PDB file of C-alpha atoms in Angstrom:
ATOM      1  CA  MET A  59      30.009  -8.272  -1.084  1.00  0.00           C
ATOM      2  CA  TYR A  60      31.737  -7.288  -4.296  1.00  0.00           C
ATOM      3  CA  TYR A  61      32.427  -9.436  -7.312  1.00  0.00           C
ATOM      4  CA  GLY A  62      34.552  -9.081 -10.433  1.00  0.00           C
ATOM      5  CA  TYR A  63      35.291  -5.428 -11.135  1.00  0.00           C
ATOM      6  CA  GLY A  64      33.857  -4.110  -7.895  1.00  0.00           C
ATOM      7  CA  PHE A  65      30.201  -4.835  -8.680  1.00  0.00           C
ATOM      8  CA  ASP A  66      28.094  -4.963  -5.526  1.00  0.00           C
ATOM      9  CA  ILE A  67      26.262  -8.280  -5.842  1.00  0.00           C
ATOM     10  CA  THR A  68      23.700  -7.216  -3.252  1.00  0.00           C
ATOM     11  CA  TYR A  69      22.266  -4.906  -5.924  1.00  0.00           C
ATOM     12  CA  ILE A  70      20.452  -8.020  -7.138  1.00  0.00           C
ATOM     13  CA  PHE A  71      18.006  -7.463  -4.260  1.00  0.00           C
ATOM     14  CA  VAL A  72      17.366  -3.903  -5.452  1.00  0.00           C
ATOM     15  CA  ILE A  73      16.864  -5.066  -9.029  1.00  0.00           C
ATOM     16  CA  ILE A  74      14.462  -7.833  -8.012  1.00  0.00           C
ATOM     17  CA  GLY A  75      12.496  -5.369  -5.859  1.00  0.00           C
ATOM     18  CA  MET A  76      12.282  -2.873  -8.710  1.00  0.00           C
ATOM     19  CA  VAL A  77      11.073  -5.535 -11.143  1.00  0.00           C
ATOM     20  CA  ILE A  78       8.410  -6.797  -8.720  1.00  0.00           C
ATOM     21  CA  THR A  79       7.194  -3.249  -8.040  1.00  0.00           C
ATOM     22  CA  LEU A  80       7.113  -2.274 -11.726  1.00  0.00           C
ATOM     23  CA  LEU A  81       5.228  -5.432 -12.701  1.00  0.00           C
ATOM     24  CA  ALA A  82       2.646  -4.932  -9.943  1.00  0.00           C
ATOM     25  CA  SER A  83       2.203  -1.272 -10.891  1.00  0.00           C
ATOM     26  CA  TRP A  84       1.877  -2.133 -14.571  1.00  0.00           C
ATOM     27  CA  ARG A  85      -0.713  -4.800 -13.854  1.00  0.00           C
ATOM     28  CA  MET A  86      -2.714  -2.479 -11.624  1.00  0.00           C
ATOM     29  CA  LYS A  87      -2.752   0.309 -14.205  1.00  0.00           C
ATOM     30  CA  ALA A  88      -3.592  -2.078 -17.043  1.00  0.00           C
ATOM     31  CA  THR A  89      -6.410  -3.745 -15.088  1.00  0.00           C
ATOM     32  CA  PHE A  90      -7.848  -0.420 -13.977  1.00  0.00           C
ATOM     33  CA  ALA A  91      -7.633   1.021 -17.503  1.00  0.00           C
ATOM     34  CA  LYS A  92      -9.491  -2.008 -18.835  1.00  0.00           C
ATOM     35  CA  TYR A  93     -12.345  -1.994 -16.348  1.00  0.00           C
ATOM     36  CA  GLU A  94     -12.786   1.762 -16.099  1.00  0.00           C
ATOM     37  CA  ARG A  95     -14.110   1.479 -19.655  1.00  0.00           C
ATOM     38  CA  VAL A  96     -16.629  -1.203 -18.664  1.00  0.00           C
ATOM     39  CA  ARG A  97     -19.897   0.216 -17.379  1.00  0.00           C
ATOM     40  CA  SER A  98     -21.515  -1.635 -14.490  1.00  0.00           C
ATOM     41  CA  GLU A  99     -25.074  -2.874 -14.909  1.00  0.00           C
ATOM     42  CA  SER A 100     -25.891  -1.360 -11.513  1.00  0.00           C
ATOM     43  CA  ASN A 101     -25.534   2.115 -13.075  1.00  0.00           C
ATOM     44  CA  LEU A 102     -24.355   3.460  -9.719  1.00  0.00           C
ATOM     45  CA  THR A 103     -21.510   5.950  -9.408  1.00  0.00           C
ATOM     46  CA  GLY A 104     -18.591   5.448  -7.068  1.00  0.00           C
ATOM     47  CA  ARG A 105     -20.104   8.032  -4.719  1.00  0.00           C
ATOM     48  CA  GLU A 106     -23.491   6.307  -4.683  1.00  0.00           C
ATOM     49  CA  VAL A 107     -21.900   2.920  -4.016  1.00  0.00           C
ATOM     50  CA  ALA A 108     -19.862   4.326  -1.135  1.00  0.00           C
ATOM     51  CA  GLU A 109     -22.874   6.027   0.433  1.00  0.00           C
ATOM     52  CA  ARG A 110     -25.038   2.926   0.088  1.00  0.00           C
ATOM     53  CA  ILE A 111     -22.427   0.686   1.740  1.00  0.00           C
ATOM     54  CA  LEU A 112     -21.804   3.130   4.583  1.00  0.00           C
ATOM     55  CA  ARG A 113     -25.498   3.555   5.329  1.00  0.00           C
ATOM     56  CA  ALA A 114     -26.096  -0.203   5.129  1.00  0.00           C
ATOM     57  CA  ASN A 115     -23.543  -0.602   7.915  1.00  0.00           C
ATOM     58  CA  GLY A 116     -25.077   2.132  10.054  1.00  0.00           C
ATOM     59  CA  ILE A 117     -22.141   4.462   9.447  1.00  0.00           C
ATOM     60  CA  TYR A 118     -23.418   8.050   9.308  1.00  0.00           C
ATOM     61  CA  ASP A 119     -20.381   9.976  10.538  1.00  0.00           C
ATOM     62  CA  VAL A 120     -18.253   9.241   7.468  1.00  0.00           C
ATOM     63  CA  GLY A 121     -18.419  11.591   4.494  1.00  0.00           C
ATOM     64  CA  VAL A 122     -17.689  10.874   0.847  1.00  0.00           C
ATOM     65  CA  ARG A 123     -15.840  13.532  -1.117  1.00  0.00           C
ATOM     66  CA  PRO A 124     -14.018  13.901  -4.453  1.00  0.00           C
ATOM     67  CA  VAL A 125     -10.268  14.504  -4.572  1.00  0.00           C
ATOM     68  CA  SER A 126      -8.018  15.480  -7.443  1.00  0.00           C
ATOM     69  CA  GLY A 127      -5.615  13.093  -9.092  1.00  0.00           C
ATOM     70  CA  ARG A 128      -5.808   9.566 -10.408  1.00  0.00           C
ATOM     71  CA  LEU A 129      -5.869   6.534  -8.112  1.00  0.00           C
ATOM     72  CA  THR A 130      -5.593   8.844  -5.108  1.00  0.00           C
ATOM     73  CA  ASP A 131      -8.539   7.163  -3.368  1.00  0.00           C
ATOM     74  CA  HIS A 132      -8.204   6.600   0.364  1.00  0.00           C
ATOM     75  CA  TYR A 133      -9.982   6.499   3.703  1.00  0.00           C
ATOM     76  CA  ASP A 134      -8.771   8.825   6.434  1.00  0.00           C
ATOM     77  CA  PRO A 135      -9.767   7.634   9.933  1.00  0.00           C
ATOM     78  CA  ARG A 136      -8.726  10.983  11.406  1.00  0.00           C
ATOM     79  CA  ASP A 137     -11.482  13.014   9.762  1.00  0.00           C
ATOM     80  CA  LYS A 138     -13.790  10.088   8.920  1.00  0.00           C
ATOM     81  CA  THR A 139     -13.728  10.683   5.176  1.00  0.00           C
ATOM     82  CA  VAL A 140     -13.796   8.407   2.156  1.00  0.00           C
ATOM     83  CA  SER A 141     -11.959  10.335  -0.564  1.00  0.00           C
ATOM     84  CA  LEU A 142     -12.561   9.202  -4.127  1.00  0.00           C
ATOM     85  CA  SER A 143     -10.548  10.401  -7.108  1.00  0.00           C
ATOM     86  CA  GLU A 144     -12.376  12.162  -9.902  1.00  0.00           C
ATOM     87  CA  VAL A 145     -12.341   9.088 -12.153  1.00  0.00           C
ATOM     88  CA  ILE A 146     -14.053   7.096  -9.389  1.00  0.00           C
ATOM     89  CA  TYR A 147     -16.420   9.573  -7.746  1.00  0.00           C
ATOM     90  CA  ASN A 148     -18.744  10.171 -10.716  1.00  0.00           C
ATOM     91  CA  SER A 149     -18.009   7.034 -12.724  1.00  0.00           C
ATOM     92  CA  THR A 150     -20.336   4.038 -13.117  1.00  0.00           C
ATOM     93  CA  SER A 151     -17.556   1.718 -14.265  1.00  0.00           C
ATOM     94  CA  VAL A 152     -16.727  -1.663 -12.784  1.00  0.00           C
ATOM     95  CA  ALA A 153     -13.390  -0.264 -11.627  1.00  0.00           C
ATOM     96  CA  ALA A 154     -15.043   2.688  -9.885  1.00  0.00           C
ATOM     97  CA  ILE A 155     -17.426   0.437  -7.967  1.00  0.00           C
ATOM     98  CA  ALA A 156     -14.584  -1.859  -6.850  1.00  0.00           C
ATOM     99  CA  VAL A 157     -12.403   1.009  -5.629  1.00  0.00           C
ATOM    100  CA  ALA A 158     -15.256   2.801  -3.846  1.00  0.00           C
ATOM    101  CA  ALA A 159     -16.280  -0.410  -2.093  1.00  0.00           C
ATOM    102  CA  HIS A 160     -12.695  -1.080  -1.056  1.00  0.00           C
ATOM    103  CA  GLU A 161     -12.325   2.319   0.594  1.00  0.00           C
ATOM    104  CA  CYS A 162     -15.601   1.743   2.410  1.00  0.00           C
ATOM    105  CA  GLY A 163     -14.094  -1.532   3.580  1.00  0.00           C
ATOM    106  CA  HIS A 164     -11.574   0.579   5.489  1.00  0.00           C
ATOM    107  CA  ALA A 165     -14.361   2.707   6.941  1.00  0.00           C
ATOM    108  CA  ILE A 166     -16.080  -0.464   8.161  1.00  0.00           C
ATOM    109  CA  GLN A 167     -12.805  -1.649   9.686  1.00  0.00           C
ATOM    110  CA  ASP A 168     -12.551   1.636  11.567  1.00  0.00           C
ATOM    111  CA  ASN A 169     -16.161   1.399  12.693  1.00  0.00           C
ATOM    112  CA  VAL A 170     -15.761  -2.101  14.158  1.00  0.00           C
ATOM    113  CA  GLY A 171     -12.340  -1.400  15.671  1.00  0.00           C
ATOM    114  CA  TYR A 172     -10.339  -3.682  13.378  1.00  0.00           C
ATOM    115  CA  VAL A 173      -7.037  -4.093  15.258  1.00  0.00           C
ATOM    116  CA  PRO A 174      -4.620  -4.176  12.273  1.00  0.00           C
ATOM    117  CA  LEU A 175      -6.089  -0.883  10.993  1.00  0.00           C
ATOM    118  CA  ASN A 176      -5.647   0.739  14.392  1.00  0.00           C
ATOM    119  CA  LEU A 177      -2.099  -0.594  14.544  1.00  0.00           C
ATOM    120  CA  ARG A 178      -1.316   0.747  11.078  1.00  0.00           C
ATOM    121  CA  SER A 179      -2.759   4.165  11.954  1.00  0.00           C
ATOM    122  CA  ALA A 180      -0.604   4.297  15.079  1.00  0.00           C
ATOM    123  CA  PHE A 181       2.425   3.324  13.010  1.00  0.00           C
ATOM    124  CA  VAL A 182       1.989   6.039  10.371  1.00  0.00           C
ATOM    125  CA  PRO A 183       4.072   8.786  12.068  1.00  0.00           C
ATOM    126  CA  ILE A 184       6.740   6.275  13.125  1.00  0.00           C
ATOM    127  CA  ALA A 185       7.026   4.832   9.621  1.00  0.00           C
ATOM    128  CA  SER A 186       7.029   8.309   8.100  1.00  0.00           C
ATOM    129  CA  TRP A 187      10.007   9.418  10.183  1.00  0.00           C
ATOM    130  CA  GLY A 188      11.703   6.093   9.576  1.00  0.00           C
ATOM    131  CA  SER A 189      11.484   6.381   5.795  1.00  0.00           C
ATOM    132  CA  ARG A 190      12.664  10.005   5.862  1.00  0.00           C
ATOM    133  CA  LEU A 191      15.631   9.616   8.188  1.00  0.00           C
ATOM    134  CA  SER A 192      16.902   6.092   7.494  1.00  0.00           C
ATOM    135  CA  TRP A 193      18.857   6.743   4.308  1.00  0.00           C
ATOM    136  CA  PRO A 194      20.357  10.104   5.372  1.00  0.00           C
ATOM    137  CA  MET A 195      21.643   8.480   8.587  1.00  0.00           C
ATOM    138  CA  ILE A 196      23.099   5.519   6.685  1.00  0.00           C
ATOM    139  CA  PHE A 197      24.721   7.839   4.145  1.00  0.00           C
ATOM    140  CA  ILE A 198      26.277  10.054   6.815  1.00  0.00           C
ATOM    141  CA  GLY A 199      27.505   6.953   8.628  1.00  0.00           C
ATOM    142  CA  ILE A 200      29.219   5.732   5.457  1.00  0.00           C
ATOM    143  CA  LEU A 201      30.841   9.141   4.899  1.00  0.00           C
ATOM    144  CA  LEU A 202      32.319   9.035   8.399  1.00  0.00           C
ATOM    145  CA  GLY A 203      34.135   5.817   7.526  1.00  0.00           C
ATOM    146  CA  TYR A 204      34.828   3.247  10.221  1.00  0.00           C
ATOM    147  CA  GLY A 205      34.400   4.109  13.866  1.00  0.00           C
ATOM    148  CA  ASN A 206      31.869   3.980  16.657  1.00  0.00           C
ATOM    149  CA  MET A 207      29.879   7.008  15.507  1.00  0.00           C
ATOM    150  CA  SER A 208      29.764   5.709  11.933  1.00  0.00           C
ATOM    151  CA  ASN A 209      28.518   2.320  13.080  1.00  0.00           C
ATOM    152  CA  ILE A 210      25.925   3.827  15.413  1.00  0.00           C
ATOM    153  CA  LEU A 211      24.465   6.017  12.658  1.00  0.00           C
ATOM    154  CA  ILE A 212      24.321   3.146  10.176  1.00  0.00           C
ATOM    155  CA  GLN A 213      22.673   0.790  12.649  1.00  0.00           C
ATOM    156  CA  LEU A 214      20.160   3.479  13.647  1.00  0.00           C
ATOM    157  CA  GLY A 215      19.425   4.072   9.966  1.00  0.00           C
ATOM    158  CA  ILE A 216      18.799   0.363   9.407  1.00  0.00           C
ATOM    159  CA  GLY A 217      16.569   0.293  12.475  1.00  0.00           C
ATOM    160  CA  LEU A 218      14.521   3.201  11.143  1.00  0.00           C
ATOM    161  CA  PHE A 219      14.238   1.521   7.755  1.00  0.00           C
ATOM    162  CA  LEU A 220      13.011  -1.603   9.547  1.00  0.00           C
ATOM    163  CA  LEU A 221      10.147   0.436  11.019  1.00  0.00           C
ATOM    164  CA  ALA A 222       9.088   1.483   7.511  1.00  0.00           C
ATOM    165  CA  VAL A 223       9.180  -2.153   6.362  1.00  0.00           C
ATOM    166  CA  ILE A 224       7.107  -3.251   9.359  1.00  0.00           C
ATOM    167  CA  PHE A 225       4.515  -0.645   8.377  1.00  0.00           C
ATOM    168  CA  GLN A 226       4.345  -2.094   4.858  1.00  0.00           C
ATOM    169  CA  ILE A 227       3.864  -5.586   6.269  1.00  0.00           C
ATOM    170  CA  ILE A 228       1.132  -4.423   8.664  1.00  0.00           C
ATOM    171  CA  THR A 229      -0.601  -2.824   5.681  1.00  0.00           C
ATOM    172  CA  LEU A 230      -1.068  -6.171   3.902  1.00  0.00           C
ATOM    173  CA  PRO A 231      -3.798  -7.719   6.100  1.00  0.00           C
ATOM    174  CA  VAL A 232      -5.527  -4.332   6.265  1.00  0.00           C
ATOM    175  CA  GLU A 233      -5.758  -4.074   2.471  1.00  0.00           C
ATOM    176  CA  PHE A 234      -6.741  -7.687   1.866  1.00  0.00           C
ATOM    177  CA  ASP A 235      -9.414  -7.518   4.554  1.00  0.00           C
ATOM    178  CA  ALA A 236     -10.805  -4.284   3.078  1.00  0.00           C
ATOM    179  CA  SER A 237     -11.144  -6.001  -0.310  1.00  0.00           C
ATOM    180  CA  ARG A 238     -12.829  -8.991   1.324  1.00  0.00           C
ATOM    181  CA  ARG A 239     -15.315  -6.707   3.038  1.00  0.00           C
ATOM    182  CA  ALA A 240     -15.860  -4.824  -0.235  1.00  0.00           C
ATOM    183  CA  LEU A 241     -16.943  -7.967  -2.080  1.00  0.00           C
ATOM    184  CA  ILE A 242     -19.256  -8.961   0.765  1.00  0.00           C
ATOM    185  CA  GLU A 243     -20.905  -5.533   0.775  1.00  0.00           C
ATOM    186  CA  LEU A 244     -21.297  -5.434  -3.009  1.00  0.00           C
ATOM    187  CA  GLN A 245     -23.054  -8.794  -2.958  1.00  0.00           C
ATOM    188  CA  SER A 246     -25.163  -8.348   0.181  1.00  0.00           C
ATOM    189  CA  ASN A 247     -26.432  -4.920  -0.921  1.00  0.00           C
ATOM    190  CA  ASN A 248     -27.321  -6.114  -4.427  1.00  0.00           C
ATOM    191  CA  ILE A 249     -24.856  -3.712  -6.010  1.00  0.00           C
ATOM    192  CA  LEU A 250     -22.799  -6.317  -7.811  1.00  0.00           C
ATOM    193  CA  PRO A 251     -24.476  -8.263 -10.647  1.00  0.00           C
ATOM    194  CA  SER A 252     -23.345 -11.893 -10.595  1.00  0.00           C
ATOM    195  CA  ASN A 253     -21.730 -11.587 -14.019  1.00  0.00           C
ATOM    196  CA  GLU A 254     -19.461  -8.772 -12.752  1.00  0.00           C
ATOM    197  CA  ASP A 255     -18.097 -10.609  -9.727  1.00  0.00           C
ATOM    198  CA  LYS A 256     -14.995 -11.888 -11.508  1.00  0.00           C
ATOM    199  CA  SER A 257     -14.192  -8.443 -12.920  1.00  0.00           C
ATOM    200  CA  GLU A 258     -14.472  -6.791  -9.516  1.00  0.00           C
ATOM    201  CA  ARG A 259     -12.164  -9.424  -8.035  1.00  0.00           C
ATOM    202  CA  LYS A 260      -9.561  -8.772 -10.719  1.00  0.00           C
ATOM    203  CA  VAL A 261      -9.523  -5.041  -9.951  1.00  0.00           C
ATOM    204  CA  LEU A 262      -9.239  -5.612  -6.205  1.00  0.00           C
ATOM    205  CA  PHE A 263      -6.570  -8.299  -6.580  1.00  0.00           C
ATOM    206  CA  ALA A 264      -4.442  -6.139  -8.883  1.00  0.00           C
ATOM    207  CA  ALA A 265      -4.613  -3.287  -6.377  1.00  0.00           C
ATOM    208  CA  ALA A 266      -3.670  -5.589  -3.485  1.00  0.00           C
ATOM    209  CA  MET A 267      -0.626  -6.858  -5.370  1.00  0.00           C
ATOM    210  CA  THR A 268       0.869  -3.360  -5.398  1.00  0.00           C
ATOM    211  CA  TYR A 269       1.011  -3.492  -1.589  1.00  0.00           C
ATOM    212  CA  VAL A 270       2.524  -6.980  -1.678  1.00  0.00           C
ATOM    213  CA  ALA A 271       5.152  -5.747  -4.133  1.00  0.00           C
ATOM    214  CA  ALA A 272       5.985  -2.738  -1.955  1.00  0.00           C
ATOM    215  CA  ALA A 273       6.393  -4.951   1.109  1.00  0.00           C
ATOM    216  CA  ALA A 274       8.543  -7.462  -0.799  1.00  0.00           C
ATOM    217  CA  SER A 275      10.730  -4.678  -2.165  1.00  0.00           C
ATOM    218  CA  GLY A 276      11.170  -3.244   1.324  1.00  0.00           C
ATOM    219  CA  VAL A 277      12.135  -6.636   2.785  1.00  0.00           C
ATOM    220  CA  LEU A 278      14.670  -7.206   0.004  1.00  0.00           C
ATOM    221  CA  GLN A 279      16.210  -3.772   0.560  1.00  0.00           C
ATOM    222  CA  LEU A 280      16.394  -4.435   4.294  1.00  0.00           C
ATOM    223  CA  LEU A 281      18.094  -7.773   3.634  1.00  0.00           C
ATOM    224  CA  ARG A 282      20.636  -6.001   1.426  1.00  0.00           C
ATOM    225  CA  LEU A 283      21.433  -3.495   4.183  1.00  0.00           C
ATOM    226  CA  LEU A 284      21.890  -6.272   6.721  1.00  0.00           C
ATOM    227  CA  LEU A 285      24.223  -8.157   4.379  1.00  0.00           C
ATOM    228  CA  LEU A 286      26.254  -5.047   3.586  1.00  0.00           C
ATOM    229  CA  PHE A 287      26.743  -3.886   7.154  1.00  0.00           C
ATOM    230  CA  ASN A 288      26.517  -7.131   9.124  1.00  0.00           C
ATOM    231  CA  GLY A 289      29.479  -7.369  11.446  1.00  0.00           C
ATOM    232  CA  ARG A 290      30.582  -3.803  10.769  1.00  0.00           C
ATOM    233  CA  GLY A 291      30.534  -3.001  14.466  1.00  0.00           C
ATOM    234  CA  ARG A 292      32.697  -6.036  15.244  1.00  0.00           C
ATOM    235  CA  ARG A 293      35.342  -4.900  12.753  1.00  0.00           C
ATOM    236  CA  ASP A 294      35.593  -1.404  14.266  1.00  0.00           C
TER     237      ASP A 294
END
């Protein structure tokens, strides 16, 4: 896997993944920065939008609360809470409405028993351990050199990394479906003026692309690991 003066050509997968991730992150931040300065004609804050969507769907056991940070918005199915960052919670911008509606999309998924969301929630602890332990196990395996124990640790590390990648892939339909539900709710509850539809879609699409980029980067890294260590056990 080395070329020329010992350059690992599989690093091309890492570089491509980094570029994809950086571009998606840049686009998300640029799109959000643009539309957080555009006030929605609805004049509703992110909190008001979230509460209206939840109530319209008969969801009364989910709270809406502010959280610190920027773009830290999320829905937690464990405590039934839609958490909106400070720039979303009290803002009446187009970006705030899109983000608040998206998080409520997750709450609706939870309320109707959306299978991919349940699967992702079940995968969280597995993926968390996988992402934490995969690289240390691979690194220790490399330090041990060739041998059965080295190979076992490396293969276990790759397996754990695979679990983290699977989690990222499972996340994709969950996020896209939440955005789809968000647009439906904004339109059906007369929150979204027709002239703001395209802007809301741009915000939601830019956010979704960050998850696509993360999944693509993970798959590329996994492919690199498989190329680097494929057949290692047969050589031992």
